[in-house]
Coordinates of C-alpha atoms in Angstrom, one line a residue:
M1 CA -31.3 -10.4 -3.1
E2 CA -28.0 -11.7 -1.7
S3 CA -27.2 -13.2 -5.1
L4 CA -27.9 -9.9 -6.8
I5 CA -25.5 -8.1 -4.4
I6 CA -22.8 -10.6 -5.1
I7 CA -23.3 -10.2 -8.9
V8 CA -22.9 -6.4 -8.5
F9 CA -19.8 -6.9 -6.5
V10 CA -18.3 -9.4 -9.0
V11 CA -19.1 -7.2 -12.0
G12 CA -17.6 -4.2 -10.3
Y13 CA -14.6 -6.2 -9.3
L14 CA -14.0 -7.3 -12.8
A15 CA -14.3 -3.7 -14.1
I16 CA -11.6 -2.7 -11.6
T17 CA -9.2 -5.4 -12.7
L18 CA -9.9 -4.6 -16.4
E19 CA -9.3 -0.9 -15.8
H20 CA -6.7 -0.6 -18.6
N21 CA -8.7 -2.6 -21.1
L22 CA -12.0 -0.7 -20.5
K23 CA -10.1 2.6 -20.2
I24 CA -12.3 3.5 -17.2
D25 CA -10.6 4.7 -14.0
K26 CA -11.1 2.0 -11.3
L27 CA -12.5 4.6 -8.9
I28 CA -15.7 4.7 -11.0
P29 CA -16.7 1.0 -10.7
A30 CA -15.7 1.1 -7.1
L31 CA -18.0 3.9 -6.2
V32 CA -20.9 2.6 -8.3
M33 CA -20.4 -0.9 -6.7
M34 CA -20.4 0.5 -3.2
S35 CA -23.6 2.6 -3.8
L36 CA -25.5 -0.2 -5.5
C37 CA -24.6 -2.8 -2.8
W38 CA -25.8 -0.6 0.1
A39 CA -28.9 0.5 -1.9
L40 CA -29.8 -3.2 -2.5
I41 CA -29.3 -3.9 1.2
A42 CA -31.7 -1.1 2.1
L43 CA -34.3 -2.2 -0.4
G44 CA -34.2 -5.9 0.6
L45 CA -33.6 -5.5 4.3
E46 CA -36.7 -7.5 5.2
H47 CA -35.5 -10.6 3.2
F48 CA -32.1 -11.1 4.7
P49 CA -31.9 -14.0 7.2
Q50 CA -28.8 -12.8 9.1
W51 CA -26.8 -9.8 9.9
F52 CA -23.1 -9.5 10.9
D53 CA -22.4 -7.2 13.9
S54 CA -19.0 -5.7 13.0
A55 CA -18.5 -4.2 16.4
K56 CA -18.8 -7.6 18.1
H57 CA -17.6 -9.5 15.1
A58 CA -20.4 -12.0 15.3
L59 CA -23.6 -13.0 13.6
L60 CA -26.8 -11.7 15.2
D61 CA -29.0 -14.7 16.2
N62 CA -32.3 -12.8 16.3
F63 CA -32.0 -10.6 13.2
G64 CA -35.1 -12.2 11.6
D65 CA -37.2 -11.4 14.6
L66 CA -36.5 -7.6 14.5
G67 CA -39.1 -5.1 13.2
H68 CA -38.5 -3.0 10.1
E69 CA -37.5 0.1 12.1
E70 CA -35.1 -1.8 14.3
K71 CA -33.5 -3.3 11.2
M72 CA -33.2 0.1 9.5
H73 CA -31.6 1.5 12.7
L74 CA -29.1 -1.4 12.8
M75 CA -28.2 -1.0 9.2
E76 CA -27.6 2.8 9.7
E77 CA -25.4 2.1 12.7
T78 CA -23.5 -0.6 10.8
L79 CA -23.0 1.8 7.8
L80 CA -21.8 4.5 10.1
H81 CA -19.4 2.1 11.9
H82 CA -17.8 1.1 8.6
L83 CA -17.6 4.6 7.3
G84 CA -15.8 5.6 10.5
K85 CA -13.3 2.8 10.2
T86 CA -12.8 3.6 6.5
A87 CA -12.4 7.3 7.2
E88 CA -9.6 6.6 9.7
I89 CA -7.6 5.0 6.8
L90 CA -8.4 7.7 4.3
V91 CA -7.6 10.6 6.6
F92 CA -4.3 8.8 7.5
L93 CA -3.4 8.4 3.8
L94 CA -4.4 12.1 3.1
G95 CA -2.0 13.3 5.7
A96 CA 0.9 11.0 4.6
M97 CA 0.4 12.0 0.9
T98 CA 0.3 15.7 1.8
I99 CA 3.6 15.5 3.7
V100 CA 5.2 13.7 0.8
E101 CA 4.0 16.4 -1.6
I102 CA 5.4 19.1 0.7
I103 CA 8.8 17.4 0.7
D104 CA 8.6 17.3 -3.1
Y105 CA 7.6 21.0 -3.2
F106 CA 10.9 21.9 -1.7
D107 CA 12.7 19.4 -4.0
G108 CA 13.6 17.3 -0.9
F109 CA 14.0 14.0 -2.7
S110 CA 16.9 15.4 -4.8
T111 CA 18.9 15.0 -1.6
I112 CA 18.8 11.2 -2.2
K113 CA 20.5 11.5 -5.5
T114 CA 23.6 13.0 -3.9
F115 CA 24.2 9.7 -2.2
I116 CA 24.9 7.9 -5.6
K117 CA 28.6 8.2 -6.5
T118 CA 29.2 5.1 -8.6
K119 CA 28.7 4.1 -12.2
S120 CA 28.8 0.3 -11.5
K121 CA 25.5 -1.2 -12.7
K122 CA 25.6 -3.8 -9.9
R123 CA 26.3 -1.3 -7.2
I124 CA 23.6 1.0 -8.4
L125 CA 21.2 -2.0 -8.4
W126 CA 21.9 -2.6 -4.7
I127 CA 21.8 1.0 -3.7
F128 CA 18.4 1.5 -5.3
G129 CA 17.2 -1.9 -3.8
F130 CA 18.0 -0.9 -0.2
L131 CA 16.7 2.7 -0.8
A132 CA 13.4 1.2 -2.1
F133 CA 13.2 -1.3 0.8
F134 CA 13.7 1.2 3.6
L135 CA 12.2 4.3 2.0
S136 CA 8.9 2.4 1.2
A137 CA 8.7 1.5 4.9
I138 CA 8.6 5.2 5.7
I139 CA 6.8 7.0 2.9
D140 CA 4.9 3.9 1.5
N141 CA 5.8 1.7 -1.5
L142 CA 3.9 3.7 -4.1
T143 CA 5.6 7.0 -3.3
A144 CA 9.0 5.4 -2.9
T145 CA 8.7 3.9 -6.4
I146 CA 7.7 7.3 -7.9
V147 CA 10.7 9.0 -6.2
L148 CA 13.3 6.4 -7.1
I149 CA 12.2 6.0 -10.8
S150 CA 12.3 9.8 -11.1
I151 CA 15.9 9.7 -9.9
L152 CA 16.7 6.8 -12.2
Q153 CA 15.4 8.9 -15.1
K154 CA 18.0 11.5 -14.3
I155 CA 21.0 9.2 -14.0
I156 CA 20.3 6.5 -16.5
P157 CA 19.3 7.9 -19.9
N158 CA 19.1 4.5 -21.6
R159 CA 15.5 3.3 -21.1
D160 CA 16.3 -0.4 -22.0
S161 CA 18.7 -0.4 -19.0
R162 CA 16.5 1.6 -16.8
I163 CA 13.4 -0.6 -17.0
W164 CA 15.4 -3.5 -15.5
Y165 CA 16.1 -1.3 -12.4
A166 CA 12.4 -0.2 -12.3
G167 CA 11.3 -3.9 -12.3
L168 CA 13.5 -4.7 -9.4
I169 CA 12.5 -1.5 -7.5
I170 CA 8.9 -2.8 -7.6
I171 CA 10.0 -6.0 -5.8
A172 CA 12.0 -4.1 -3.2
A173 CA 9.4 -1.4 -2.6
N174 CA 6.6 -4.0 -2.0
A175 CA 8.8 -6.0 0.3
G176 CA 9.8 -2.9 2.2
G177 CA 6.2 -1.8 2.6
A178 CA 5.1 -5.2 4.1
W179 CA 7.0 -4.9 7.4
S180 CA 6.0 -1.3 8.2
P181 CA 2.5 -0.2 9.4
I182 CA 2.8 2.8 7.1
G183 CA 4.6 1.1 4.2
D184 CA 1.6 -0.3 2.3
V185 CA -2.1 0.5 2.2
T186 CA -3.0 -3.1 3.1
T187 CA -0.6 -3.2 6.1
T188 CA -2.0 0.2 7.2
M189 CA -5.5 -1.3 7.0
L190 CA -4.5 -4.1 9.3
W191 CA -2.7 -1.8 11.7
I192 CA -5.6 0.7 11.9
G193 CA -8.0 -2.2 12.2
K194 CA -6.1 -3.3 15.3
K195 CA -5.0 -6.6 13.8
V196 CA -1.3 -6.0 14.0
S197 CA 1.0 -3.9 16.1
T198 CA 4.1 -2.1 15.0
G199 CA 6.5 -4.2 17.2
H200 CA 5.1 -7.6 16.3
L201 CA 4.9 -6.6 12.6
F202 CA 8.6 -5.8 12.6
V203 CA 9.5 -9.0 14.5
Y204 CA 7.5 -11.3 12.3
L205 CA 8.0 -9.7 8.9
F206 CA 11.3 -7.9 8.7
V207 CA 13.4 -10.9 8.0
P208 CA 10.9 -12.5 5.5
S209 CA 10.5 -9.2 3.7
L210 CA 14.2 -8.6 3.6
L211 CA 14.8 -12.1 2.1
C212 CA 12.0 -11.4 -0.4
M213 CA 14.1 -8.5 -1.6
L214 CA 17.6 -9.9 -1.2
V215 CA 17.1 -13.2 -3.1
P216 CA 15.8 -11.6 -6.3
F217 CA 18.4 -8.9 -6.2
F218 CA 21.2 -11.5 -5.6
I219 CA 20.1 -13.5 -8.6
A220 CA 19.6 -10.4 -10.7
S221 CA 23.1 -9.2 -10.0
F222 CA 24.5 -12.1 -12.1
L223 CA 22.3 -11.2 -15.1
P224 CA 23.8 -9.6 -18.2
A225 CA 21.7 -6.5 -17.7
F226 CA 23.7 -5.5 -14.6
K227 CA 27.2 -6.2 -15.8
G228 CA 29.7 -3.4 -16.4
E229 CA 29.2 0.3 -15.9
L230 CA 26.7 2.9 -16.9
D231 CA 27.6 5.5 -19.5
Y232 CA 26.3 8.8 -18.3
E233 CA 27.7 12.3 -17.6
D234 CA 27.7 13.6 -14.1
Q235 CA 25.2 16.5 -13.8
D236 CA 24.9 19.3 -11.4
D237 CA 21.6 18.5 -9.7
K238 CA 21.8 21.0 -6.9
P239 CA 18.6 21.1 -4.9
K240 CA 16.3 24.0 -6.0
S241 CA 15.7 25.0 -2.4
R242 CA 18.2 25.6 0.4
F243 CA 15.7 23.9 2.7
S244 CA 15.5 20.6 0.6
S245 CA 17.4 18.4 3.1
T246 CA 15.7 20.0 6.1
M247 CA 12.2 19.3 4.7
L248 CA 13.2 15.8 3.6
Y249 CA 14.3 14.8 7.1
L250 CA 11.5 16.8 8.8
G251 CA 8.8 15.2 6.7
L252 CA 10.2 11.6 7.0
G253 CA 10.6 12.1 10.7
G254 CA 7.0 13.3 11.1
I255 CA 5.7 10.2 9.3
V256 CA 8.0 7.8 11.3
S257 CA 6.8 9.5 14.6
V258 CA 3.2 8.3 14.0
P259 CA 3.5 4.8 15.3
I260 CA 5.4 6.2 18.3
F261 CA 2.5 8.7 18.9
K262 CA 0.0 5.8 18.8
T263 CA 2.0 3.7 21.2
V264 CA 2.3 6.5 23.7
T265 CA -1.2 8.0 23.5
H266 CA -3.2 5.0 22.3
L267 CA -5.1 7.3 20.0
P268 CA -5.9 6.3 16.4
P269 CA -3.0 6.7 13.9
Y270 CA -4.7 9.4 11.9
V271 CA -4.5 11.8 14.9
G272 CA -0.7 11.4 15.0
M273 CA -0.6 11.8 11.2
M274 CA -2.5 15.1 11.5
L275 CA -0.2 16.3 14.2
A276 CA 2.8 15.4 12.0
L277 CA 1.2 17.2 9.0
G278 CA 0.6 20.3 11.1
V279 CA 4.2 20.5 12.3
V280 CA 5.6 19.9 8.8
A281 CA 3.2 22.5 7.4
V282 CA 4.3 25.2 9.9
F283 CA 7.9 24.8 8.8
A284 CA 6.9 24.7 5.2
E285 CA 5.0 28.0 5.5
I286 CA 7.9 29.6 7.3
Y287 CA 10.5 28.4 4.8
S288 CA 8.4 29.3 1.8
S289 CA 8.1 32.9 3.0
S290 CA 11.9 33.1 3.2
K291 CA 13.2 35.5 0.5
F292 CA 15.9 33.0 -0.6
S293 CA 14.1 29.7 -0.1
I294 CA 13.7 28.9 -3.8
S295 CA 16.9 29.7 -5.6
N296 CA 17.2 27.9 -8.9
F297 CA 13.6 27.8 -10.3
D298 CA 13.0 29.3 -13.6
S299 CA 10.8 32.4 -13.6
E300 CA 7.6 30.6 -14.5
E301 CA 8.0 27.9 -11.9
S302 CA 9.1 30.4 -9.3
D303 CA 5.9 32.5 -9.9
A304 CA 3.8 29.3 -9.6
H305 CA 5.4 28.5 -6.3
S306 CA 5.2 32.0 -4.9
S307 CA 1.5 32.3 -5.7
H308 CA 0.6 29.3 -3.6
S309 CA 0.9 28.3 0.0
P310 CA 3.1 25.1 0.0
V311 CA 0.3 23.3 1.9
H312 CA -2.4 24.4 -0.6
H313 CA -0.1 23.5 -3.5
S314 CA 0.6 20.0 -2.0
L315 CA -3.1 19.3 -1.3
S316 CA -3.9 20.1 -4.9
K317 CA -1.4 17.4 -6.1
I318 CA -2.4 14.4 -3.9
E319 CA -4.0 11.4 -5.5
M320 CA -7.7 12.0 -4.8
P321 CA -8.8 9.2 -7.3
S322 CA -6.9 6.7 -5.1
I323 CA -8.6 8.0 -2.0
L324 CA -12.1 7.7 -3.6
F325 CA -11.2 4.2 -4.9
F326 CA -10.3 3.1 -1.4
L327 CA -13.6 4.5 -0.1
G328 CA -15.6 2.6 -2.7
I329 CA -13.9 -0.7 -2.4
L330 CA -13.7 -0.8 1.4
M331 CA -17.4 0.2 1.8
A332 CA -18.4 -2.4 -0.8
V333 CA -16.6 -5.1 1.0
A334 CA -18.2 -3.9 4.2
A335 CA -21.6 -4.5 2.6
L336 CA -20.7 -8.2 2.0
E337 CA -19.4 -8.4 5.5
S338 CA -22.6 -7.0 7.0
L339 CA -24.7 -9.7 5.3
G340 CA -22.5 -12.4 6.8
I341 CA -21.3 -13.5 3.3
L342 CA -17.6 -13.2 4.1
F343 CA -18.1 -15.0 7.4
G344 CA -19.7 -17.9 5.5
F345 CA -17.0 -17.9 2.9
A346 CA -14.3 -18.0 5.6
T347 CA -16.0 -21.0 7.2
S348 CA -16.1 -22.9 4.0
L349 CA -12.4 -22.2 3.3
Q350 CA -11.4 -23.5 6.7
E351 CA -13.4 -26.7 6.2
N352 CA -12.4 -27.5 2.6
M353 CA -8.8 -26.3 2.1
P354 CA -6.0 -28.8 2.9
M355 CA -3.5 -27.8 5.6
L356 CA 0.0 -26.8 4.6
G357 CA 2.6 -26.5 7.3
T358 CA 1.7 -25.5 10.8
E359 CA -1.9 -24.8 11.6
L360 CA -2.4 -21.2 12.6
H361 CA -3.5 -20.3 16.2
H362 CA -7.3 -20.4 17.0
E363 CA -8.6 -20.5 13.4
G364 CA -6.9 -23.4 11.7
V365 CA -6.6 -21.4 8.5
S366 CA -4.5 -23.2 6.0
D367 CA -1.2 -21.6 5.0
L368 CA -2.2 -22.4 1.4
V369 CA -5.2 -20.1 1.7
V370 CA -2.9 -17.2 2.6
L371 CA -0.4 -18.1 -0.1
L372 CA -3.2 -18.1 -2.6
L373 CA -4.3 -14.7 -1.3
G374 CA -0.7 -13.5 -2.2
V375 CA -0.9 -15.0 -5.7
G376 CA -4.4 -13.5 -6.1
S377 CA -3.1 -10.0 -5.2
A378 CA -0.9 -10.2 -8.3
V379 CA -3.9 -10.7 -10.5
I380 CA -6.5 -8.4 -8.7
D381 CA -6.1 -5.5 -6.3
N382 CA -4.8 -6.5 -2.9
V383 CA -6.9 -3.8 -1.0
P384 CA -10.2 -5.6 -1.4
L385 CA -8.6 -9.0 -0.7
V386 CA -7.3 -7.7 2.7
A387 CA -10.5 -5.9 3.3
A388 CA -12.3 -9.2 2.8
S389 CA -9.9 -11.0 5.1
L390 CA -10.8 -8.5 7.9
G391 CA -14.4 -9.6 7.7
M392 CA -13.6 -13.3 7.2
F393 CA -11.3 -14.1 10.1
S394 CA -11.8 -13.3 13.8
V395 CA -8.5 -14.2 15.3
P396 CA -7.1 -11.8 18.0
M397 CA -4.7 -9.0 17.4
D398 CA -1.1 -10.0 16.5
N399 CA -2.1 -13.5 15.7
E400 CA 0.4 -14.9 13.1
L401 CA -2.4 -15.2 10.6
W402 CA -2.7 -11.4 10.3
H403 CA 1.1 -11.1 9.8
F404 CA 1.1 -13.8 7.1
I405 CA -1.7 -12.0 5.3
A406 CA 0.2 -8.7 5.5
Y407 CA 3.3 -10.4 4.0
S408 CA 1.4 -12.3 1.3
A409 CA -0.8 -9.4 0.2
G410 CA 2.1 -6.9 0.3
T411 CA 4.7 -8.9 -1.6
G412 CA 2.6 -11.2 -3.8
G413 CA 1.6 -8.3 -6.0
S414 CA 5.1 -8.1 -7.3
M415 CA 4.6 -11.2 -9.4
L416 CA 2.7 -9.2 -12.1
I417 CA 3.3 -5.5 -13.0
I418 CA -0.4 -4.8 -12.6
G419 CA -0.5 -6.6 -9.2
S420 CA 0.5 -3.6 -7.0
A421 CA 0.2 0.2 -7.0
A422 CA 4.0 0.3 -7.2
G423 CA 3.9 -1.8 -10.4
V424 CA 1.2 0.2 -12.0
V425 CA 2.9 3.5 -11.4
A426 CA 6.2 2.1 -12.7
M427 CA 4.4 0.8 -15.8
G428 CA 3.0 4.2 -16.4
M429 CA 6.2 6.1 -15.8
E430 CA 8.4 3.9 -17.9
K431 CA 5.9 2.4 -20.4
I432 CA 6.9 -1.1 -19.3
D433 CA 5.3 -3.9 -21.3
F434 CA 3.2 -6.4 -19.3
F435 CA 4.7 -9.4 -21.1
W436 CA 8.3 -8.0 -20.8
Y437 CA 7.8 -7.9 -17.0
L438 CA 6.2 -11.3 -17.0
K439 CA 9.1 -12.8 -18.8
K440 CA 12.0 -10.9 -17.1
I441 CA 10.9 -10.0 -13.6
S442 CA 8.0 -12.1 -12.5
W443 CA 10.0 -15.3 -11.9
L444 CA 12.4 -13.3 -9.7
A445 CA 9.4 -11.9 -7.7
L446 CA 8.0 -15.4 -7.3
V447 CA 11.3 -16.8 -6.0
G448 CA 11.5 -14.0 -3.5
F449 CA 7.9 -14.4 -2.4
L450 CA 8.3 -18.1 -1.8
V451 CA 11.6 -17.7 0.1
G452 CA 10.1 -15.0 2.3
A453 CA 7.0 -17.2 3.0
V454 CA 9.2 -20.1 4.1
A455 CA 11.2 -17.7 6.3
F456 CA 7.9 -16.5 7.8
M457 CA 6.8 -20.1 8.6
F458 CA 10.2 -20.6 10.3
T459 CA 10.0 -17.3 12.2
R460 CA 6.6 -18.0 13.6
T461 CA 7.8 -21.3 15.1
I462 CA 10.3 -19.2 17.1
F463 CA 8.0 -16.5 18.3

């Protein structure tokens, strides 16, 4: 039965990675895979020799001696435990996505465009690089990529020039998301799972992540694509709402306050995110009812906005397929963890992989394993890879292993355009060809990834 569950997982995983070839949204195989895995566990519960207690992070010695009712009760408790942990992540993401959509409702991101006063290709490259790096740490790398490419489309009409910037933005956004607990889904998973803390994440990963961005951008600034000046006409892009700047700073401030709220109250991050959403929503409702809040919309768009509460409008625009995908993949990985499969896989990795560099504290996990995880995240989705690592390793909170995993999974996906959510959305927005990215951008991402990894190895020897 274990073999059948693994086959279901592998087939579902392949269907997720081949989403574009099969033309089936990845949430569908994720949900089917999750349901089948847990159904097979329920049907074959009597035949499993071991069970992994997620709460204690240890294999149960006497699982085989338990009666059927006791096993069923244990399975239901385990399922509820994993659903609770997964729900923490999903509710957190729902809150963050809604705040971002509220900012967009008031055209808040147009404020960023007013900062760009140059036509130098090289200067614009660096401006967007730093914007992507720091903005992704606040509103997550996926959203930062969408916002910045949308701005690029307004100021760079030539697509052939624009896709170079989009490719580099992917690298910067993924690097920026790695050092922030709210910058990338995988880092958020580690943070909510109490594997990393905000302070240690910054100390360990800020410099490696910054180098992961700086080195590719430095090399790219010498390429012909970024020589000279852009040829475009200045346009009057006055924000459509007089509250645009206010909502931008209020929304970003609310998201940034979540780690502070967690540190002060010791409550789960989703509670702080719900508080931030509530505060932002109050101001959104007040501003939207103002007679002069929306000034420049055309009549059709103005009617659409006036007929909806900004909160309801924003909730209708969030990426529910992504939320359901995370539910499916995290609960499917939880099924493998519950059977002890991931625990056994981690043990074999530690015994058979050669050591590279300094041995990590407590576990003796090879650096090569973590680097391969980063490379793997470029080929397949990094969310299940990190979810699997949560079940494979049992080192304490803020162990350097977790921080290295956060770095590798967060930045390794830049090496292929399909390797990260930021890359996939950029591919869709600009119709970037897979092989163009592989030829032009992938080697820059690889150089940045390796430089950052070396910097991390150096950093951990200090701390």
